[in-house]
Amino acid sequence: MVKSLKRLCILALSLSACTAGIRAGEQESTSAPRIVNVINFIRQTEPRIDAITDEVLYRTVVEQVKLLNRYGIKGTYLLQYDALISPSYQELLKKETLPGTEIGGWWEITQPHVEAAGLKWRGRYPWDWHADVGFATGYTPEEREKLVDVYMAKFKEIFGKYPSAIGSWFIDAHTLAYMYDKYHIEASCNCRDQIGTDGYTLWGGYWQGGYYPSRKNAYMPAQTRKGQIPVPVFRMLGSDPIYQYDLGIGGNYQGVVTLEPVYGSAGGSETWVKWFFDSMFKDPGMGLSYVQAGQENSFTWGAMKKGLEIQIPLLARLRDDNTIRIQTLSETGRWYKDNYSTTAPSAISALTDYKNTGKKTVWYNSKYYRANLFWEGNTFRFRDIHLFDERFASDYIDKPGTTSTCLYTTLPFVDGNIWSSDKKLAGLRLFCARQDGTMIEATGREPEIAHKEKRLYVRWPLEIPGATFVMTFDEDKVRMQIESAGNTRMEWYMELSVVPGTALPFTRIDDKRIDAREKTFDYKITCKKGTFADCKDSSGRIFRIKPENKEISISFKN
C-alpha cells in the first residue's frame, strides 16, 4: 500500500538484497470455504524514491510472475492506467503468465489516465497518492464516470474484453456502481481496516471476507438487495486477527501486522505466516474465510522476495491437500454471487497466540454488525462492535473530497481502539457476583466455538464452579446467558468502560434503547431482553446491560 517516506527509504535499501475444535483444514466444508486470492497490483512509476525506477518496478512483476508460475498458481494482476498502457507490462502479462491468470484494474488515478479522460491533472507527480488526486473520491461523479469509460475502452483495446475485477484501497460507491451497471464487473477488493495509514482511515467495516456494499457507501455492507451494489467486495492484506487492531491504540495512526511479505515480523516471518494460515484455515470459523496474498510492485522484489518465497510454497501445499482454494479475484466474486444473494455472516478465530501471551480472539461479521471477542489470559471483553446501515452515506457519494486524506467509518457501539489509551483499554466486560455479593470482573478458561448454519455459538467456561457464559450470534443480534449448574440463579451484567473524557456517539440511554449519532446520522441499539442502565462516572464507566430472566438479547438492526 502507499507507505510513508520513512518506510519507503527502508525499502530503497532492500533493492540490493458444530463443536469446539472443528478443524476446517481436515476436510473443507462448502459451508466454510477457505479461499485465497494472490493479487499483485502494478504501478508504472514510483516518484518518491529515485532508486525505484520504472525498470525496477517492471523487474519486480517479472519475478512475481516467475514465482507463481513455478507453483502453478494463477494470480490476479491489477493494473493502474499508466501500467496498462505500457507495452512492457502488456507483453509480460499476455505471454508469460499461466492460462487462467486474471488481468484487471487497480483504481489509483494517474496523470495519463486523467488526461486521456480530457481532465486537468492536479497532482504533484505523474502518480500522486494524495486522496484528492490519486483516488476517485477526489473527482466529481461525472468525472469519475469519464475515468471509468476511458480505462475500460483502453483495457478492451489491449486485452480484447473489459476487466471483471477492479481493486483499490478505496473505491467510492458511485464509481463502483457505475462499473457494475455499465461494464458488469464481478468483483472488487479494498483495504483492510486501518487508522491514519498514509492518510487513509477505514474503520469499523466488515472485518474479513466479502460483502455487498451499499449504493450510498462502498465501505458499508448493505442490508437489502435493493440497496446493494451486486459486486462482492473483499478485504485485502490479511490483518493479524489478534494484534493489528490494537496498534496505535487511541491515536491517529496504526502500524502494520499483515500478510504483506515486506513486513519481517509478520508476512515476512515463517513463524507468523504459519500461525496466520492455521488461524485462518484451521481454527474454528463460519462461512467464508478469505485471505489476499501478494504485494504491489512499489515495494520492489528485494523487499518482498523472502516473504513471498515463504508464503507461496505454503499456499501451494495447502491447495494440494484441499485445505484451501486458490482463485482469481473474479472467480471468488462469481462464487460469492452463486452462493449468497446478500452479505452472508462469517467468522474467523485465532485460538493460539504466536507471542505466547495468552491472547485469543473471534471476529464475527454479518450485514448488520461486526463483533470482536477478545481474551487475554483468563479475562474477556468485547473489544469491538460496529453497526452497519446502508442508509449511512459516505462523505464522497455526490461530491469530491478536497483534502489529501480519506475517511470511511461505520456506526460504533464498542470501540476498543479509539476509545482506549495505553493505560486503559475500552471494552464491554462481564461482571458476576461473588459469594459475598460484591460484583467483580469475570474470569474463565478456554473458550469453545461452534456454528450451525448462520448462527455462531461461543461458550466461555467461567472460574465460578459449574458456570458458563454463552454467546449466540445471529445476523441481526447477539444473545448472552450464563448457564449454571442446577440452574442456580446468578447476578451478573455487562458494562462498557472507556477512557474518561472520550467523545462518544451516544445521545440517550433508556432502559430498552440507546440512541447514537455518527456525524449527522442517527442510529439505535435495542435491548430485546434485559435493560440498559446509564452509569457514567469519572472513571470512564458508561452503561450497564442487565439480564432479564437470565438473558440479554441486543438487536443491531436499525
XYZ file of C-alpha atoms in Angstrom, residues 68-537:
470
model
C 3.545 -18.013 -9.256
C 4.279 -19.965 -12.434
C 6.746 -22.191 -10.550
C 3.988 -23.324 -8.193
C 1.191 -23.463 -10.752
C -0.755 -20.586 -9.207
C -2.853 -18.388 -11.463
C -2.797 -14.990 -9.822
C -4.633 -11.730 -10.328
C -2.655 -8.769 -11.668
C -4.313 -5.370 -11.329
C -3.007 -2.524 -13.485
C -3.038 1.208 -12.910
C -3.739 3.077 -16.128
C -0.089 4.078 -16.551
C 0.950 0.407 -16.334
C -1.980 -0.659 -18.533
C -0.698 1.442 -21.446
C 2.898 0.199 -21.035
C 3.886 -2.243 -23.834
C 6.279 -4.000 -21.435
C 3.512 -4.966 -19.000
C 1.142 -5.843 -21.819
C 3.641 -8.289 -23.335
C 4.630 -9.781 -19.965
C 1.083 -10.451 -18.832
C -0.106 -11.745 -22.199
C 2.821 -14.074 -22.875
C 4.435 -15.122 -19.588
C 1.557 -15.787 -17.179
C -0.238 -19.110 -16.735
C -3.509 -19.858 -18.547
C -6.397 -18.618 -16.430
C -4.392 -15.767 -14.933
C -6.557 -12.703 -14.393
C -5.753 -9.180 -15.553
C -7.837 -6.415 -14.029
C -7.748 -2.783 -12.928
C -6.101 -1.048 -9.973
C -8.041 2.132 -9.248
C -5.400 4.662 -8.316
C -5.660 7.625 -10.651
C -2.617 8.796 -12.637
C -1.760 11.715 -14.889
C -2.034 9.751 -18.186
C -5.426 8.457 -17.059
C -6.792 11.887 -16.186
C -5.510 13.486 -19.373
C -6.901 10.648 -21.514
C -10.291 11.486 -19.985
C -9.902 15.120 -21.026
C -9.429 16.381 -17.479
C -6.726 18.527 -15.882
C -4.149 16.767 -13.722
C -3.748 18.356 -10.273
C -1.080 16.064 -8.851
C 2.470 16.806 -7.781
C 3.834 13.841 -9.762
C 2.550 11.601 -12.600
C 1.224 9.386 -9.808
C 0.241 11.144 -6.578
C -1.032 9.135 -3.588
C -2.944 12.038 -2.006
C -6.630 11.102 -1.799
C -7.922 14.198 -3.610
C -5.970 13.420 -6.802
C -4.872 9.773 -6.621
C -8.305 8.239 -5.938
C -11.732 8.531 -7.492
C -13.036 10.227 -4.333
C -11.166 13.374 -5.413
C -13.286 13.805 -8.545
C -16.897 14.756 -9.226
C -19.330 11.931 -10.060
C -19.317 12.998 -13.718
C -15.501 12.980 -13.799
C -15.448 9.548 -12.178
C -17.601 8.170 -14.989
C -15.223 9.625 -17.604
C -12.279 7.983 -15.821
C -14.094 4.641 -15.873
C -15.053 4.938 -19.542
C -11.557 5.764 -20.756
C -9.974 2.992 -18.704
C -12.469 0.391 -19.885
C -12.062 1.395 -23.530
C -8.269 1.191 -23.327
C -8.352 -2.124 -21.476
C -10.653 -3.668 -24.095
C -8.454 -2.330 -26.883
C -5.433 -4.079 -25.328
C -6.901 -7.301 -23.919
C -9.976 -7.771 -26.096
C -12.536 -7.542 -23.273
C -13.482 -5.415 -20.297
C -11.913 -6.256 -16.927
C -14.149 -8.137 -14.498
C -12.155 -7.245 -11.362
C -11.236 -3.764 -10.132
C -9.426 -3.110 -6.858
C -8.249 -0.117 -4.867
C -7.563 0.924 -1.308
C -10.988 2.522 -1.519
C -13.486 2.981 -4.358
C -16.468 5.255 -3.834
C -19.965 3.848 -4.289
C -20.761 5.968 -7.342
C -17.744 4.662 -9.236
C -18.265 1.054 -8.179
C -21.955 1.118 -9.111
C -21.135 2.679 -12.491
C -18.538 -0.032 -13.147
C -21.177 -2.668 -12.438
C -24.155 -1.060 -14.138
C -22.345 -0.281 -17.397
C -19.444 -2.759 -17.562
C -20.707 -5.603 -15.349
C -17.613 -6.087 -13.202
C -17.816 -9.172 -10.998
C -15.578 -8.449 -8.004
C -13.663 -5.748 -6.197
C -11.284 -5.509 -3.261
C -10.429 -2.770 -0.794
C -8.055 -2.054 2.047
C -8.161 -3.708 5.464
C -9.310 -1.659 8.439
C -6.739 0.967 9.380
C -6.451 4.304 11.145
C -4.416 7.065 9.533
C -2.037 4.915 7.489
C -0.935 7.052 4.510
C -3.710 9.468 5.463
C -6.445 6.898 4.811
C -8.775 5.835 7.629
C -11.169 2.936 7.041
C -12.571 1.846 10.379
C -15.389 -0.362 11.579
C -16.124 -2.290 8.379
C -16.859 -5.914 7.545
C -13.595 -7.139 9.023
C -12.613 -10.047 6.812
C -14.062 -11.834 3.830
C -16.601 -10.452 1.387
C -19.672 -8.230 1.447
C -22.088 -6.456 -0.884
C -21.632 -2.693 -0.445
C -24.346 -0.101 -0.083
C -25.113 2.075 -3.089
C -24.553 5.034 -0.765
C -21.314 3.880 0.824
C -18.957 1.291 -0.673
C -17.354 0.666 2.725
C -20.712 -0.149 4.355
C -22.382 -3.553 3.840
C -25.953 -3.219 2.597
C -28.876 -4.964 4.288
C -31.173 -5.311 1.267
C -30.798 -6.415 -2.337
C -32.314 -3.136 -3.478
C -29.813 -1.119 -1.504
C -26.678 -3.015 -2.524
C -24.256 -2.879 -5.412
C -24.215 -6.501 -6.674
C -20.399 -6.621 -6.666
C -18.779 -8.593 -3.827
C -16.005 -6.573 -2.196
C -13.204 -8.474 -0.425
C -10.990 -7.101 2.349
C -7.302 -7.147 1.499
C -3.921 -7.631 3.132
C -4.553 -10.307 5.758
C -4.637 -8.471 9.086
C -3.322 -10.193 12.201
C -6.630 -11.008 13.974
C -5.115 -10.513 17.439
C -2.548 -7.730 17.183
C -3.423 -5.468 14.239
C -6.461 -3.918 15.907
C -4.629 -2.544 18.952
C -1.731 -0.898 17.114
C -1.531 2.849 17.769
C -4.292 2.494 20.299
C -6.200 5.698 20.974
C -4.060 7.572 18.445
C -4.243 8.839 14.878
C -2.028 6.276 13.164
C -1.638 2.500 13.083
C 1.335 0.336 12.296
C 1.028 -2.805 10.205
C 0.890 -6.508 11.131
C -0.386 -8.175 7.962
C 0.372 -10.867 5.415
C 2.178 -8.321 3.266
C 5.553 -10.015 2.671
C 7.614 -6.886 3.220
C 6.985 -6.909 6.990
C 9.679 -9.020 8.608
C 7.799 -9.702 11.832
C 4.558 -10.643 10.029
C 4.196 -11.590 6.349
C 7.971 -11.954 6.044
C 8.246 -14.295 9.052
C 7.786 -18.045 8.572
C 6.620 -18.406 12.190
C 3.960 -15.728 11.821
C 2.827 -16.872 8.366
C 2.286 -20.478 9.523
C 0.381 -19.251 12.586
C -1.742 -16.915 10.463
C -2.609 -19.636 7.947
C -3.509 -22.020 10.778
C -5.784 -19.372 12.312
C -7.495 -18.517 9.030
C -7.735 -22.015 7.577
C -7.855 -24.436 10.532
C -9.166 -22.703 13.655
C -12.971 -22.760 14.079
C -14.848 -20.456 11.752
C -18.097 -19.935 9.905
C -18.845 -19.014 6.314
C -16.119 -17.640 4.062
C -12.585 -17.290 5.382
C -10.790 -15.111 2.842
C -7.109 -14.256 2.502
C -5.403 -11.994 -0.026
C -1.718 -12.636 -0.633
C 0.584 -10.660 -2.915
C 2.104 -7.167 -2.948
C 2.244 -4.010 -5.019
C 5.396 -3.619 -7.070
C 6.330 -0.285 -5.429
C 7.905 -2.268 -2.591
C 10.322 -3.905 -5.099
C 11.393 -7.522 -5.332
C 14.281 -7.167 -2.878
C 11.846 -6.270 -0.093
C 9.181 -8.889 -0.813
C 11.242 -11.837 -2.082
C 11.800 -13.554 1.269
C 8.180 -13.244 2.385
C 6.696 -14.428 -0.900
C 9.080 -17.374 -1.050
C 7.754 -18.380 2.381
C 4.089 -17.850 1.561
C 3.658 -19.155 -1.980
C 5.034 -22.694 -1.377
C 2.892 -22.956 1.789
C -0.203 -21.884 -0.124
C 0.563 -24.399 -2.873
C 0.780 -27.219 -0.303
C -2.472 -26.141 1.353
C -4.110 -26.102 -2.087
C -2.757 -29.537 -2.932
C -4.110 -31.093 0.277
C -7.531 -29.435 -0.318
C -7.317 -27.173 2.738
C -7.810 -24.050 0.596
C -8.953 -22.939 -2.828
C -6.693 -20.546 -4.730
C -8.786 -18.478 -7.117
C -8.615 -15.296 -9.108
C -10.500 -12.333 -7.694
C -13.264 -12.654 -10.287
C -13.648 -16.381 -9.617
C -14.181 -15.605 -5.947
C -16.681 -12.908 -6.860
C -18.640 -15.356 -9.006
C -18.531 -17.988 -6.257
C -19.862 -15.441 -3.771
C -22.756 -14.416 -6.024
C -23.622 -18.050 -6.736
C -23.891 -18.744 -3.010
C -25.160 -15.502 -1.441
C -27.767 -13.020 -2.633
C -26.992 -10.595 0.216
C -23.994 -10.322 2.536
C -23.528 -13.582 4.410
C -22.415 -13.883 8.040
C -18.919 -15.203 8.653
C -16.495 -15.700 11.493
C -12.832 -16.495 11.982
C -10.895 -17.202 15.174
C -7.329 -17.241 16.450
C -7.209 -19.537 19.468
C -3.433 -19.629 19.808
C -1.043 -16.718 20.233
C 2.278 -16.813 18.387
C 3.697 -14.461 21.034
C 2.579 -16.847 23.800
C 0.925 -14.095 25.846
C -2.399 -15.913 26.248
C -4.456 -13.834 23.800
C -7.294 -15.262 21.710
C -9.919 -13.700 19.501
C -13.052 -14.319 17.430
C -14.245 -11.962 14.680
C -17.919 -12.203 13.700
C -19.379 -10.308 10.721
C -22.859 -10.017 9.265
C -24.702 -7.488 7.122
C -25.953 -5.782 10.303
C -22.857 -5.595 12.518
C -19.410 -6.870 13.362
C -18.223 -8.010 16.780
C -14.793 -8.841 18.134
C -14.438 -11.105 21.166
C -11.068 -10.878 22.892
C -9.477 -12.957 25.643
C -6.284 -12.041 27.448
C -5.226 -14.683 29.933
C -8.343 -15.515 31.955
C -10.209 -12.261 31.155
C -12.640 -11.411 28.351
C -14.165 -8.348 26.744
C -15.986 -7.330 23.611
C -13.187 -5.325 22.062
C -15.295 -4.009 19.186
C -18.893 -3.815 17.955
C -19.808 -1.658 14.942
C -23.222 -1.481 13.264
C -23.924 -1.323 9.527
C -26.723 0.638 7.843
C -26.997 1.052 4.070
C -28.623 4.482 4.531
C -25.431 5.934 6.041
C -23.939 7.777 3.067
C -20.214 8.312 2.682
C -18.745 11.805 2.510
C -17.935 11.251 -1.168
C -21.158 9.903 -2.618
C -22.064 13.049 -4.561
C -19.127 15.415 -4.102
C -15.337 15.141 -4.275
C -13.014 15.028 -1.323
C -10.822 18.124 -1.144
C -8.024 17.045 1.208
C -5.100 14.643 0.992
C -6.787 12.286 3.464
C -9.746 9.941 3.265
C -12.226 8.821 5.946
C -14.670 5.915 5.852
C -16.412 4.835 9.061
C -19.387 2.804 10.255
C -21.556 3.091 13.402
C -19.749 2.377 16.688
C -21.239 0.717 19.752
C -17.960 -0.525 21.247
C -14.595 0.745 20.013
C -11.638 -0.763 21.814
C -9.089 1.253 19.880
C -10.324 4.818 19.526
C -11.953 4.834 22.967
C -8.825 3.413 24.654
C -5.413 4.633 25.768
C -2.178 2.828 26.560
C -3.251 2.900 30.228
C -6.947 1.971 29.932
C -8.484 -0.403 27.404
C -12.101 0.244 26.475
C -14.474 -2.675 26.194
C -17.747 -4.316 27.136
C -16.963 -6.651 30.047
C -18.766 -9.300 32.076
C -19.216 -8.825 35.831
C -20.502 -11.514 38.213
C -21.386 -11.592 41.910
C -19.079 -13.271 44.412
C -20.498 -15.228 47.315
C -20.394 -12.091 49.466
C -22.496 -10.250 46.856
C -19.771 -7.908 45.533
C -19.507 -7.651 41.738
C -16.157 -8.420 40.107
C -14.982 -8.843 36.537
C -15.468 -12.458 35.494
C -12.558 -14.777 34.770
C -12.628 -18.071 32.921
C -10.885 -20.783 30.957
C -10.545 -21.779 27.295
C -13.405 -20.622 25.016
C -15.258 -23.068 22.763
C -16.523 -22.082 19.312
C -19.085 -23.826 17.122
C -21.647 -22.911 14.473
C -24.789 -24.218 12.878
C -25.853 -22.741 9.563
C -25.816 -18.931 10.043
C -25.553 -18.952 13.841
C -22.280 -18.782 15.784
C -22.006 -20.131 19.346
C -19.258 -19.157 21.782
C -19.060 -20.799 25.218
C -16.675 -19.492 27.866
C -16.415 -21.706 30.982
C -16.095 -19.408 33.990
C -13.945 -19.988 37.031
C -17.167 -19.930 39.045
C -17.827 -23.665 39.532
C -20.386 -25.012 37.062
C -20.947 -21.674 35.276
C -20.523 -20.959 31.548
C -21.007 -17.682 29.712
C -22.764 -18.432 26.427
C -22.939 -16.032 23.466
C -25.072 -16.704 20.401
C -24.554 -14.558 17.310
C -27.324 -14.145 14.739
C -27.287 -11.863 11.700
C -29.042 -9.009 13.479
C -28.491 -9.665 17.199
C -26.397 -11.227 19.925
C -27.791 -13.176 22.872
C -25.886 -13.696 26.157
C -26.662 -16.083 29.016
C -24.914 -17.696 31.955
C -25.624 -21.379 32.266
C -25.055 -22.626 35.803
C -25.105 -25.998 37.499
C -28.502 -26.880 38.851
C -29.943 -23.814 37.117
C -28.779 -21.691 40.060
C -29.723 -18.040 39.718
C -26.684 -15.758 39.382
C -26.349 -11.995 39.441
C -24.376 -10.623 36.501
C -24.271 -7.790 34.000
C -22.209 -6.374 31.109
C -20.540 -2.974 31.475
C -18.952 -0.633 28.951
C -15.992 1.403 30.145
C -13.764 3.783 28.167
C -11.022 6.322 28.759
C -12.539 9.153 30.831
C -13.461 12.145 28.694
C -13.725 10.178 25.446
C -16.110 11.658 22.879
C -18.837 9.045 22.397
C -21.726 8.766 19.917
C -24.423 8.056 22.500
C -27.113 10.730 22.730
C -29.565 8.945 25.027
C -29.577 5.813 27.195
C -33.000 4.399 28.105
C -34.000 1.074 29.644
C -34.586 -0.598 26.297
C -32.726 1.549 23.809
C -29.526 3.516 23.266
C -29.659 6.306 20.698
C -26.449 7.334 18.965
C -25.213 9.628 16.222
C -22.276 9.297 13.829
C -21.665 12.577 12.001
C -25.289 13.566 11.274
C -26.694 10.042 11.072
C -28.879 8.735 13.904
C -28.937 5.059 14.822
C -30.032 2.898 17.737
C -29.210 -0.236 19.703
C -32.180 -2.074 21.205
C -32.306 -4.379 24.210
C -34.867 -7.076 23.343
C -34.216 -8.901 26.605
C -32.613 -7.161 29.549
C -32.200 -3.453 30.236
C -29.661 -0.696 29.697
C -28.664 1.470 32.668
C -26.680 4.699 32.478
C -23.765 4.508 34.928
C -21.495 7.312 33.739
C -18.855 8.353 36.229
